[in-house]
Coordinates of C-alpha atoms in Angstrom, one line a residue:
Chain A
M235 CA 7.4 21.2 4.6
A236 CA 10.8 22.4 5.6
K237 CA 13.1 22.9 3.5
T238 CA 15.8 20.1 4.2
L239 CA 19.4 21.6 5.5
S240 CA 23.0 20.6 4.9
T241 CA 25.0 19.2 8.0
I242 CA 29.3 19.3 7.9
V243 CA 31.3 17.9 10.1
S244 CA 34.9 18.1 9.6
S245 CA 38.4 17.1 10.8
A246 CA 42.1 18.4 10.5
S247 CA 41.3 17.6 6.5
Q248 CA 38.2 16.2 5.5
T249 CA 34.6 17.0 5.7
V250 CA 31.6 15.2 5.5
E251 CA 28.5 16.3 4.0
I252 CA 24.9 15.5 6.0
S253 CA 22.1 16.1 3.5
H254 CA 18.7 14.4 2.6
S255 CA 19.3 14.5 -1.3
R256 CA 23.3 12.7 -0.5
P257 CA 23.5 9.2 -0.1
T258 CA 23.5 8.1 3.3
V259 CA 26.6 9.3 6.4
I260 CA 27.1 5.9 7.8
I261 CA 28.2 6.6 11.4
G262 CA 30.6 4.0 12.9
E263 CA 29.3 2.8 16.2
R264 CA 32.3 -0.6 16.9
I265 CA 34.7 2.3 19.3
N266 CA 32.3 1.6 22.4
P267 CA 33.3 -0.1 25.3
T268 CA 29.2 -0.5 26.2
G269 CA 28.1 -3.6 26.0
R270 CA 31.3 -4.6 24.3
K271 CA 33.2 -6.8 26.3
K272 CA 36.8 -6.6 24.2
V273 CA 36.8 -3.5 24.3
L274 CA 36.6 -2.6 27.4
A275 CA 38.6 -5.6 28.5
A276 CA 41.4 -3.5 26.3
L277 CA 40.1 -0.1 27.3
E278 CA 41.5 -1.8 31.0
A279 CA 44.3 -2.7 30.6
G280 CA 45.7 0.2 28.3
N281 CA 46.1 -2.1 24.8
F282 CA 44.8 0.1 22.2
D283 CA 45.2 -2.4 19.3
I284 CA 41.5 -3.2 18.8
I285 CA 41.0 0.5 18.7
R286 CA 42.8 1.0 15.4
E287 CA 41.9 -2.6 13.8
D288 CA 37.9 -1.1 14.5
T289 CA 38.9 2.7 13.0
A290 CA 40.6 0.6 10.2
S291 CA 38.1 -1.5 9.4
Q292 CA 34.8 0.5 10.0
V293 CA 36.2 3.5 7.4
A294 CA 37.0 0.4 5.0
A295 CA 33.7 -0.7 5.0
G296 CA 32.3 2.7 4.3
A297 CA 31.5 4.1 8.1
A298 CA 32.3 8.4 6.6
I299 CA 32.2 9.3 10.5
L300 CA 33.5 7.3 13.8
D301 CA 32.2 7.7 16.9
V302 CA 33.7 7.8 19.6
N303 CA 32.6 6.3 23.1
A304 CA 35.0 5.4 26.4
G305 CA 32.8 5.5 28.5
V306 CA 35.1 2.4 31.0
P307 CA 33.3 2.4 34.6
G308 CA 35.5 3.7 36.9
A309 CA 37.9 5.6 34.9
D310 CA 39.3 9.0 34.4
E311 CA 36.5 9.8 31.6
P312 CA 38.2 12.8 29.9
A313 CA 41.5 11.8 29.5
L314 CA 40.4 7.8 28.4
L315 CA 38.3 10.0 25.7
Q316 CA 41.3 11.9 24.5
Q317 CA 43.3 9.4 24.3
V318 CA 41.3 6.9 22.3
M319 CA 39.9 9.5 19.9
R320 CA 44.1 10.4 19.3
I321 CA 44.6 6.5 18.2
V322 CA 41.8 6.8 16.8
M323 CA 43.3 9.9 14.5
E324 CA 46.5 8.6 14.4
V325 CA 44.7 5.4 12.2
T326 CA 42.0 8.0 10.0
Q327 CA 41.0 11.5 8.8
V328 CA 37.4 10.8 8.9
P329 CA 35.7 13.6 11.5
L330 CA 34.3 12.3 14.7
C331 CA 31.5 11.8 16.6
I332 CA 32.2 12.2 20.1
D333 CA 30.0 10.2 22.1
T334 CA 30.3 10.6 26.1
A335 CA 27.8 12.0 28.7
N336 CA 30.4 13.4 31.1
P337 CA 30.4 17.2 30.0
A338 CA 34.2 16.8 31.8
A339 CA 34.8 14.1 28.8
L340 CA 33.5 16.0 26.3
E341 CA 35.2 19.7 26.9
A342 CA 38.7 17.7 26.7
A343 CA 37.4 16.0 23.5
L344 CA 36.5 18.9 21.9
S345 CA 39.6 21.0 23.2
I346 CA 41.9 18.2 21.1
Y347 CA 39.7 18.1 17.9
E348 CA 40.4 19.8 15.1
G349 CA 37.6 20.3 13.3
K350 CA 34.0 20.8 13.7
A351 CA 32.9 17.2 15.5
L352 CA 29.6 15.9 15.9
V353 CA 29.0 15.8 19.7
N354 CA 26.6 12.5 20.8
S355 CA 24.7 13.9 22.4
V356 CA 22.4 16.6 24.2
N357 CA 18.4 15.7 25.1
G358 CA 15.4 17.6 25.9
E359 CA 17.0 18.0 30.2
E360 CA 16.9 21.1 31.5
R361 CA 20.7 19.8 32.4
S362 CA 21.3 18.0 29.8
L363 CA 20.6 21.2 27.5
G364 CA 22.8 23.8 29.9
A365 CA 26.0 22.3 29.7
V366 CA 25.9 20.1 26.6
L367 CA 24.7 23.1 24.0
P368 CA 27.4 25.9 25.4
L369 CA 30.7 24.0 24.6
V370 CA 29.0 22.5 21.0
K371 CA 28.4 27.0 20.7
E372 CA 32.5 27.4 22.3
H373 CA 33.6 25.1 19.8
G374 CA 32.2 25.1 16.8
G375 CA 30.3 21.4 16.1
A376 CA 27.0 20.2 15.4
V377 CA 25.5 18.0 17.8
I378 CA 23.1 15.3 18.2
G379 CA 20.0 15.6 20.1
L380 CA 17.5 12.7 21.4
C381 CA 13.9 12.9 21.7
M382 CA 13.5 12.1 25.5
D383 CA 13.6 15.1 28.1
D384 CA 13.0 15.5 31.9
G385 CA 9.6 13.4 31.6
G386 CA 12.0 11.1 29.6
I387 CA 10.8 8.9 26.6
P388 CA 7.5 10.4 25.2
D389 CA 5.4 7.4 23.9
T390 CA 4.0 9.5 20.4
P391 CA 5.8 11.1 17.7
E392 CA 4.5 13.8 18.0
K393 CA 5.5 14.6 21.3
R394 CA 8.9 13.2 20.4
L395 CA 8.5 16.0 17.4
A396 CA 8.0 18.5 20.7
V397 CA 10.9 18.0 22.2
A398 CA 13.2 17.8 19.1
G399 CA 11.5 21.3 18.3
K400 CA 12.5 22.6 22.2
I401 CA 16.5 21.1 21.7
I402 CA 16.3 22.9 17.9
E403 CA 14.8 26.3 19.8
R404 CA 17.1 26.4 22.5
A405 CA 19.5 25.6 19.9
G406 CA 18.9 27.8 17.6
K407 CA 18.8 30.9 21.1
L408 CA 22.4 29.9 22.1
G409 CA 23.2 30.8 17.9
I410 CA 23.6 27.3 16.7
G411 CA 21.4 26.9 13.7
P412 CA 19.4 23.7 13.0
E413 CA 21.6 22.7 10.7
D414 CA 24.4 21.9 13.0
V415 CA 21.5 20.2 15.0
V416 CA 20.9 16.1 14.1
I417 CA 17.4 15.0 15.9
D418 CA 17.7 10.9 17.1
P419 CA 14.0 9.5 17.5
L420 CA 14.9 6.6 19.5
A421 CA 14.3 3.6 18.4
L422 CA 13.3 1.4 21.2
T423 CA 13.0 -2.2 21.0
M424 CA 10.1 -3.9 19.4
G425 CA 10.6 -6.9 21.3
A426 CA 9.2 -5.2 24.2
D427 CA 6.5 -2.7 22.6
S428 CA 5.4 -4.0 19.1
T429 CA 4.6 0.2 18.1
A430 CA 9.1 0.8 18.5
G431 CA 9.8 0.8 15.0
R432 CA 6.2 2.5 14.0
V433 CA 6.7 5.4 16.3
A434 CA 10.6 5.7 15.4
L435 CA 9.9 6.4 11.0
E436 CA 6.6 8.7 12.1
T437 CA 8.8 10.7 14.5
I438 CA 11.6 10.7 11.3
E439 CA 8.9 11.9 9.0
L440 CA 7.4 14.6 11.6
V441 CA 10.4 16.2 12.4
V442 CA 12.1 16.1 9.0
R443 CA 8.6 17.7 7.6
E444 CA 8.4 20.6 10.5
F445 CA 12.4 21.1 10.6
G446 CA 14.5 19.8 7.8
V447 CA 17.1 18.6 9.8
N448 CA 19.0 15.5 9.6
I449 CA 18.3 12.5 11.3
T450 CA 20.5 9.4 13.2
M451 CA 19.4 6.8 15.1
G452 CA 21.4 3.8 16.8
A453 CA 19.3 1.1 14.2
S454 CA 20.5 -2.0 16.1
N455 CA 18.1 -1.9 19.2
I456 CA 14.9 -2.1 17.3
S457 CA 15.4 -5.8 17.1
F458 CA 17.5 -6.9 21.0
G459 CA 15.7 -10.3 22.1
L460 CA 14.4 -11.2 18.5
P461 CA 15.9 -14.0 16.3
D462 CA 17.9 -13.1 13.0
R463 CA 17.9 -9.7 14.0
K464 CA 20.6 -8.4 10.8
Y465 CA 17.3 -9.0 8.9
I466 CA 15.3 -7.0 10.8
N467 CA 18.5 -4.3 11.3
A468 CA 18.6 -4.4 7.7
A469 CA 14.4 -3.9 6.9
F470 CA 13.9 -1.4 9.2
I471 CA 17.2 0.5 7.8
A472 CA 15.9 1.2 4.4
M473 CA 12.2 2.1 5.9
A474 CA 14.1 4.9 8.5
I475 CA 16.0 6.1 5.3
H476 CA 12.9 6.4 3.2
A477 CA 11.3 7.8 6.0
G478 CA 14.8 10.6 6.6
L479 CA 17.2 8.9 8.4
T480 CA 20.5 10.5 7.0
C481 CA 23.2 9.4 8.9
P482 CA 22.2 6.6 11.1
I483 CA 25.3 4.7 13.7
T484 CA 25.4 1.5 13.0
N485 CA 28.2 -1.2 12.6
P486 CA 28.8 -0.9 8.7
L487 CA 31.2 -4.4 9.4
V488 CA 27.5 -6.1 9.2
T489 CA 27.1 -6.8 5.6
E490 CA 23.2 -7.2 5.4
V491 CA 22.7 -3.9 7.1
A492 CA 25.9 -2.2 4.7
T493 CA 24.6 -3.6 1.7
A494 CA 20.2 -2.3 2.4
V495 CA 22.1 1.1 3.1
L496 CA 23.1 1.0 -0.4
A497 CA 20.3 -0.8 -2.3
A498 CA 17.6 2.4 0.0
D499 CA 20.1 4.6 -1.6
L500 CA 20.3 3.1 -5.0
A501 CA 16.3 3.6 -4.7
M502 CA 16.0 7.1 -3.0
G503 CA 17.9 7.5 -6.4
R504 CA 20.7 8.9 -4.7
D505 CA 23.1 6.7 -6.7
D506 CA 24.0 7.4 -10.3
Y507 CA 24.7 5.4 -12.4
S508 CA 24.3 2.6 -9.4
M509 CA 27.9 3.7 -9.4
R510 CA 28.8 2.7 -5.3
W511 CA 25.9 -0.2 -5.2
L512 CA 28.3 -1.6 -8.1
Q513 CA 31.2 -1.0 -6.1
G514 CA 29.9 -2.3 -3.0
Y515 CA 29.2 -5.6 -4.8
R516 CA 32.9 -5.7 -6.3
Q517 CA 34.3 -5.0 -2.5
R518 CA 31.6 -8.1 -1.3
Q519 CA 32.4 -10.6 -3.8
K520 CA 36.5 -9.3 -3.1
A521 CA 35.9 -10.4 0.5
A522 CA 34.2 -14.0 -0.2
Q523 CA 37.1 -14.7 -2.7
A524 CA 39.5 -13.8 0.5
D525 CA 37.9 -16.2 2.7
Chain B
M226 CA -5.3 12.6 3.6
A227 CA -7.9 10.0 2.6
K228 CA -9.6 7.1 4.7
T229 CA -7.6 3.5 4.5
L230 CA -10.2 1.2 2.3
S231 CA -9.7 -2.8 2.8
T232 CA -9.9 -4.9 -0.2
I233 CA -11.5 -8.2 -0.3
V234 CA -10.9 -10.9 -2.3
S235 CA -12.4 -13.9 -2.3
S236 CA -12.5 -18.2 -3.3
A237 CA -15.1 -20.4 -2.8
S238 CA -14.2 -20.6 0.9
Q239 CA -11.5 -18.5 1.9
T240 CA -11.6 -14.4 2.3
V241 CA -7.9 -12.6 1.8
E242 CA -8.4 -9.2 3.2
I243 CA -6.0 -6.7 2.0
S244 CA -5.5 -3.5 3.9
H245 CA -2.8 -0.6 5.3
S246 CA -3.7 -2.0 9.0
R247 CA -2.7 -5.6 8.6
P248 CA 0.6 -7.6 7.1
T249 CA 1.6 -7.3 4.3
V250 CA -0.8 -9.8 1.6
I251 CA 1.9 -11.7 -0.8
I252 CA 0.4 -12.4 -3.9
G253 CA 2.7 -15.1 -5.9
E254 CA 4.1 -14.5 -9.0
R255 CA 5.2 -17.7 -10.2
I256 CA 2.3 -19.3 -12.2
N257 CA 3.4 -17.2 -15.4
P258 CA 5.6 -18.4 -18.3
T259 CA 6.7 -14.9 -19.1
G260 CA 10.4 -15.5 -19.3
R261 CA 10.1 -19.1 -17.4
K262 CA 11.2 -21.1 -20.2
K263 CA 10.1 -24.5 -18.0
V264 CA 7.0 -23.2 -17.5
L265 CA 6.2 -22.4 -21.1
A266 CA 7.5 -25.8 -22.0
A267 CA 5.4 -27.4 -19.9
L268 CA 2.6 -25.8 -20.8
E269 CA 3.1 -26.0 -24.4
A270 CA 3.4 -30.0 -24.0
G271 CA 0.2 -30.2 -21.7
N272 CA 2.3 -30.8 -19.0
F273 CA 0.7 -29.6 -15.3
D274 CA 2.8 -30.5 -12.6
I275 CA 5.2 -28.2 -12.6
I276 CA 2.0 -25.6 -11.8
R277 CA 0.8 -28.4 -9.3
E278 CA 4.6 -27.6 -7.4
D279 CA 4.3 -24.2 -8.2
T280 CA 1.1 -23.5 -6.6
A281 CA 1.9 -25.3 -2.9
S282 CA 5.2 -24.5 -2.3
Q283 CA 4.3 -21.0 -3.1
V284 CA 1.5 -21.1 -0.3
A285 CA 3.5 -23.0 1.9
A286 CA 5.7 -20.2 1.7
G287 CA 3.5 -17.9 2.5
A288 CA 1.3 -16.2 -0.7
A289 CA -1.9 -15.1 0.2
I290 CA -2.8 -14.7 -3.1
L291 CA -1.9 -16.5 -6.1
D292 CA -1.3 -15.3 -9.6
V293 CA -2.4 -17.0 -12.6
N294 CA -1.1 -16.1 -16.3
A295 CA -1.2 -18.5 -19.3
G296 CA 0.5 -16.3 -21.7
V297 CA 1.5 -18.6 -24.1
P298 CA 1.7 -17.5 -27.6
G299 CA -0.1 -18.9 -30.3
A300 CA -1.8 -21.2 -27.4
D301 CA -6.0 -20.7 -27.3
E302 CA -5.2 -18.8 -24.5
P303 CA -9.0 -18.7 -22.6
A304 CA -9.1 -22.1 -23.0
L305 CA -5.9 -22.7 -21.3
L306 CA -6.1 -20.3 -18.5
Q307 CA -9.7 -22.1 -17.2
Q308 CA -7.3 -25.3 -17.6
V309 CA -4.3 -23.6 -15.0
M310 CA -7.2 -22.2 -13.2
R311 CA -8.5 -25.7 -12.7
I312 CA -5.6 -27.7 -11.8
V313 CA -4.4 -23.8 -9.2
M314 CA -8.3 -24.4 -7.6
E315 CA -7.4 -28.2 -7.2
V316 CA -4.0 -27.6 -5.1
T317 CA -4.9 -24.7 -3.1
Q318 CA -8.3 -23.2 -1.8
V319 CA -6.1 -19.7 -2.0
P320 CA -8.1 -16.3 -4.5
L321 CA -6.6 -16.1 -7.4
C322 CA -5.3 -13.3 -9.5
I323 CA -6.6 -13.4 -12.9
D324 CA -3.4 -12.1 -14.6
T325 CA -4.4 -11.7 -18.9
A326 CA -4.0 -9.0 -21.2
N327 CA -6.3 -10.8 -23.1
P328 CA -10.4 -9.6 -22.7
A329 CA -11.4 -13.2 -23.9
A330 CA -9.5 -15.1 -21.9
L331 CA -10.9 -12.6 -19.0
E332 CA -14.1 -13.2 -19.5
A333 CA -13.5 -17.3 -19.4
A334 CA -11.2 -17.0 -16.1
L335 CA -14.5 -15.3 -14.6
S336 CA -17.2 -17.4 -15.5
I337 CA -15.5 -20.5 -13.9
Y338 CA -14.2 -18.9 -10.5
E339 CA -16.2 -19.3 -7.3
G340 CA -15.7 -16.0 -5.5
K341 CA -14.2 -12.5 -5.8
A342 CA -10.7 -12.5 -7.9
L343 CA -8.0 -10.0 -8.1
V344 CA -8.6 -8.8 -11.9
N345 CA -4.7 -8.0 -13.0
S346 CA -4.9 -5.4 -14.7
V347 CA -6.4 -2.7 -16.3
N348 CA -5.0 0.6 -17.0
G349 CA -5.6 3.9 -18.5
E350 CA -5.7 3.7 -22.1
E351 CA -9.3 4.2 -23.6
R352 CA -9.4 0.1 -24.7
S353 CA -8.4 -1.7 -21.7
L354 CA -10.9 0.7 -19.3
G355 CA -13.5 0.1 -22.1
A356 CA -12.7 -4.2 -21.8
V357 CA -11.8 -4.9 -18.6
L358 CA -13.9 -2.3 -16.1
P359 CA -16.9 -4.3 -17.6
L360 CA -15.9 -7.6 -16.8
V361 CA -15.2 -7.1 -13.5
K362 CA -18.3 -5.1 -12.6
E363 CA -20.4 -8.6 -14.5
H364 CA -18.3 -10.7 -12.5
G365 CA -17.8 -8.9 -9.7
G366 CA -14.2 -9.1 -8.8
A367 CA -11.7 -6.2 -7.9
V368 CA -8.9 -5.0 -10.1
I369 CA -5.1 -4.0 -10.6
G370 CA -5.1 -0.7 -12.2
L371 CA -1.7 0.3 -13.9
C372 CA -0.4 4.1 -13.9
M373 CA -0.4 4.0 -17.3
D374 CA -2.6 5.4 -20.3
D375 CA -2.5 6.1 -24.3
G376 CA 0.7 8.0 -23.8
G377 CA 2.8 5.8 -22.2
I378 CA 4.1 5.5 -18.7
P379 CA 4.2 8.6 -17.5
D380 CA 7.6 9.8 -15.9
T381 CA 6.3 11.9 -12.7
P382 CA 4.7 10.8 -9.6
E383 CA 2.4 14.0 -10.1
K384 CA 1.0 12.6 -13.7
R385 CA 1.1 8.6 -12.2
L386 CA -0.8 9.5 -9.8
A387 CA -3.6 11.5 -12.5
V388 CA -3.5 7.9 -14.4
A389 CA -4.9 6.6 -10.6
G390 CA -7.4 9.2 -10.3
K391 CA -8.5 8.1 -13.7
I392 CA -8.9 4.5 -13.2
I393 CA -10.5 5.2 -10.0
E394 CA -12.9 7.5 -11.5
R395 CA -14.0 5.1 -14.4
A396 CA -14.2 2.0 -12.1
G397 CA -16.6 4.5 -10.1
K398 CA -18.8 5.1 -12.9
L399 CA -19.5 1.9 -13.1
G400 CA -20.4 1.3 -9.3
I401 CA -16.6 -1.1 -9.1
G402 CA -15.8 0.9 -5.4
P403 CA -12.5 2.9 -4.9
E404 CA -12.2 -0.3 -2.1
D405 CA -12.2 -2.8 -5.2
V406 CA -9.5 -0.7 -7.3
V407 CA -5.9 -2.0 -6.6
I408 CA -2.9 0.9 -7.8
D409 CA 0.1 -0.5 -9.4
P410 CA 2.6 2.5 -9.8
L411 CA 4.6 0.6 -11.7
A412 CA 8.6 0.1 -10.8
L413 CA 11.3 0.6 -13.6
T414 CA 14.3 -0.5 -14.3
M415 CA 16.8 1.3 -12.1
G416 CA 19.4 0.2 -14.2
A417 CA 18.3 2.5 -17.1
D418 CA 17.0 5.1 -14.7
S419 CA 18.5 6.2 -11.3
T420 CA 15.2 7.9 -10.3
A421 CA 13.3 4.5 -11.0
G422 CA 12.9 3.6 -7.5
R423 CA 12.2 7.1 -6.3
V424 CA 9.3 7.8 -8.9
A425 CA 7.5 4.2 -7.3
L426 CA 7.8 5.1 -4.0
E427 CA 6.4 8.8 -4.4
T428 CA 3.8 7.3 -6.6
I429 CA 2.4 5.5 -4.0
E430 CA 2.6 8.1 -1.6
L431 CA 0.4 10.3 -3.1
V432 CA -1.9 7.8 -4.3
V433 CA -2.3 6.4 -0.9
R434 CA -3.0 9.8 0.4
E435 CA -5.6 11.2 -2.1
F436 CA -7.6 8.2 -2.6
G437 CA -6.9 5.9 0.6
V438 CA -6.4 2.5 -2.0
N439 CA -4.4 -0.1 -1.3
I440 CA -1.1 -0.8 -3.9
T441 CA 0.3 -3.5 -5.7
M442 CA 3.4 -3.9 -7.6
G443 CA 5.9 -6.5 -9.1
A444 CA 9.2 -5.5 -6.9
S445 CA 11.7 -7.0 -8.5
N446 CA 11.7 -5.3 -12.4
I447 CA 13.5 -2.5 -10.4
S448 CA 16.8 -4.1 -10.5
F449 CA 16.7 -5.7 -13.9
G450 CA 20.4 -5.9 -14.9
L451 CA 22.5 -5.0 -11.6
P452 CA 24.1 -6.9 -9.3
D453 CA 23.0 -9.1 -6.4
R454 CA 19.0 -8.7 -7.2
K455 CA 17.7 -10.0 -4.0
Y456 CA 19.5 -7.3 -2.2
I457 CA 18.1 -4.5 -3.6
N458 CA 14.5 -6.2 -3.6
A459 CA 14.6 -6.5 -0.3
A460 CA 15.8 -3.4 0.8
F461 CA 12.9 -1.7 -2.3
I462 CA 9.7 -4.0 -1.3
A463 CA 10.3 -2.7 2.6
M464 CA 10.5 1.0 1.5
A465 CA 7.5 0.4 -0.4
I466 CA 5.9 -1.0 2.5
H467 CA 6.3 1.9 4.6
A468 CA 5.4 4.5 1.8
G469 CA 1.7 2.1 1.2
L470 CA 2.2 -1.1 -0.8
T471 CA 0.3 -3.9 0.8
C472 CA 0.1 -6.5 -1.5
P473 CA 3.1 -7.5 -4.1
I474 CA 3.2 -8.9 -6.3
T475 CA 6.4 -11.3 -5.9
N476 CA 8.2 -14.9 -5.2
P477 CA 7.7 -15.5 -1.8
L478 CA 10.2 -18.1 -2.5
V479 CA 13.5 -15.7 -2.4
T480 CA 14.1 -15.6 1.4
E481 CA 15.5 -12.5 1.3
V482 CA 12.4 -10.7 0.1
A483 CA 9.9 -13.0 2.4
T484 CA 12.3 -11.6 5.0
A485 CA 11.5 -8.5 4.4
V486 CA 8.4 -8.4 4.2
L487 CA 7.7 -10.2 7.4
A488 CA 10.3 -7.5 9.4
A489 CA 8.8 -4.2 7.4
D490 CA 5.3 -5.5 8.9
L491 CA 6.8 -5.8 12.6
A492 CA 8.9 -2.1 12.2
M493 CA 5.0 -1.0 10.6
G494 CA 3.7 -2.0 14.2
R495 CA 1.8 -4.5 12.0
D496 CA 2.7 -7.9 14.1
D497 CA 1.2 -8.4 17.2
Y498 CA 4.1 -10.0 19.7
S499 CA 6.0 -10.5 16.6
M500 CA 4.1 -13.8 15.9
R501 CA 4.2 -13.7 12.8
W502 CA 7.9 -12.7 13.2
L503 CA 9.3 -16.0 14.5
Q504 CA 7.1 -18.1 13.0
G505 CA 9.0 -17.4 9.7
Y506 CA 12.3 -17.8 11.9
R507 CA 11.1 -21.5 12.9
Q508 CA 10.2 -22.1 9.5
R509 CA 13.1 -20.8 7.6
Q510 CA 15.4 -22.9 10.2
K511 CA 13.6 -26.3 10.0
A512 CA 14.4 -25.8 5.8
A513 CA 17.6 -25.0 6.6
Q514 CA 18.0 -28.8 8.6
A515 CA 16.2 -29.9 5.7
D516 CA 18.7 -28.8 3.3

């Protein structure tokens, strides 16, 4: 069993520690035009009000890090990503998770970021490892490693563990320690494959036992195509936290999911005197009164 | 890592298999006057309508086994327990979990029960082991073993594992195999001790790894004294199922908890084609329309 590690990310003025012994860190997912037509249309029109709103509301709802994605088809992604980041950084001081598959956009983003960013993401493909890891090293960030490689997404936890190991090893060779690699086991859709949840949970357990690294995951894909998704996502995120998930990428405005995260921290003994649970309860009461 | 075991319980006409590879078995907790003034008053008055209602509603909500407790202060418990069991067995065919701390009541209950009952409970105290296990052996039941002994409830998972081991060993000496011992790790109140949840979860993992037995737990005590208890209980039961809980004692009428159990089974890959999830969804829709 590996010793568990802490990952530090920061902005110019704030530091966040992700660790297996501290409360779960929520990475807010909403600043992303993928699958959100309203955001896509606003970015295409050069209207950034929705970005400001999504920034403020996610931080108010408990996001400790914000994912920023500016993947608008046909746009100049390096310039647009910088622009969106600047808007976000005007509104909040929380550290950012820079989310792009475009190395030029990643470099542009890292070049204007003050602090230690979380980079979303590298995977086990040679092309990805070669493009992303040197930029992370040069700019001093932490990086999310997806459990997929040139052969696609492996179907067993053991094979996903092997991809995680490869990413951690290649990062290490460049001088990026395992404390700066956050592994994403990849949660596929259970509607298509009823073992998808179990494979993700088992991958988390194997990776934590073997490497002690922090774990992220998009926790909503799992329920795609099924009814009452928020209940599935809430139970799944609690189970994943028990397995070793430490920094889910999710929407903190979904009360069921945010509440499940607080309850899971409570059950893991990471909420002294139930302070965070009680604070969350008061916020929900206040929000209900405001409605 | 021990091979996981199946526990079979039955009524005169129905059999339930509790196993780590099958959907979670809910043991309905409501036929119990402890802390339920309405039930207590009805039993004292000899009015059994509430027992009939609690039987039918729990089975309709998905309970596969019903816990039956007739612990009314000052009453003739052996006679009252038999009477309550007879009422329950008129309404349903699901197997029963006979819940009493009184050996005479247990013997009376087992003597009229047709099938293989689950007995709730024995613990590691010498007096309990000596009184309960021979009755279980004589009548051919399965038994819930609580992780406490003459020294009280141990404060660490390792010590609770030791108590579980002692109960399993003593049962074995009488010819009751480990497949017929269901361990309860004991979930105490997190409001009083913030490690209570974690200790219960770790005990479950240790006991399953060591002995492969099935696990039960009352999953609502954990949140006593805290606000929004149903959300805590829902997350905790999902995490406990991930840890190895197979037959919680709970109230299936609490939608949040029943839904979390279905979602947890889905995430564990124990719900082929999401059939049970979809069935639960349709039932919730129907109930909402009926409101």
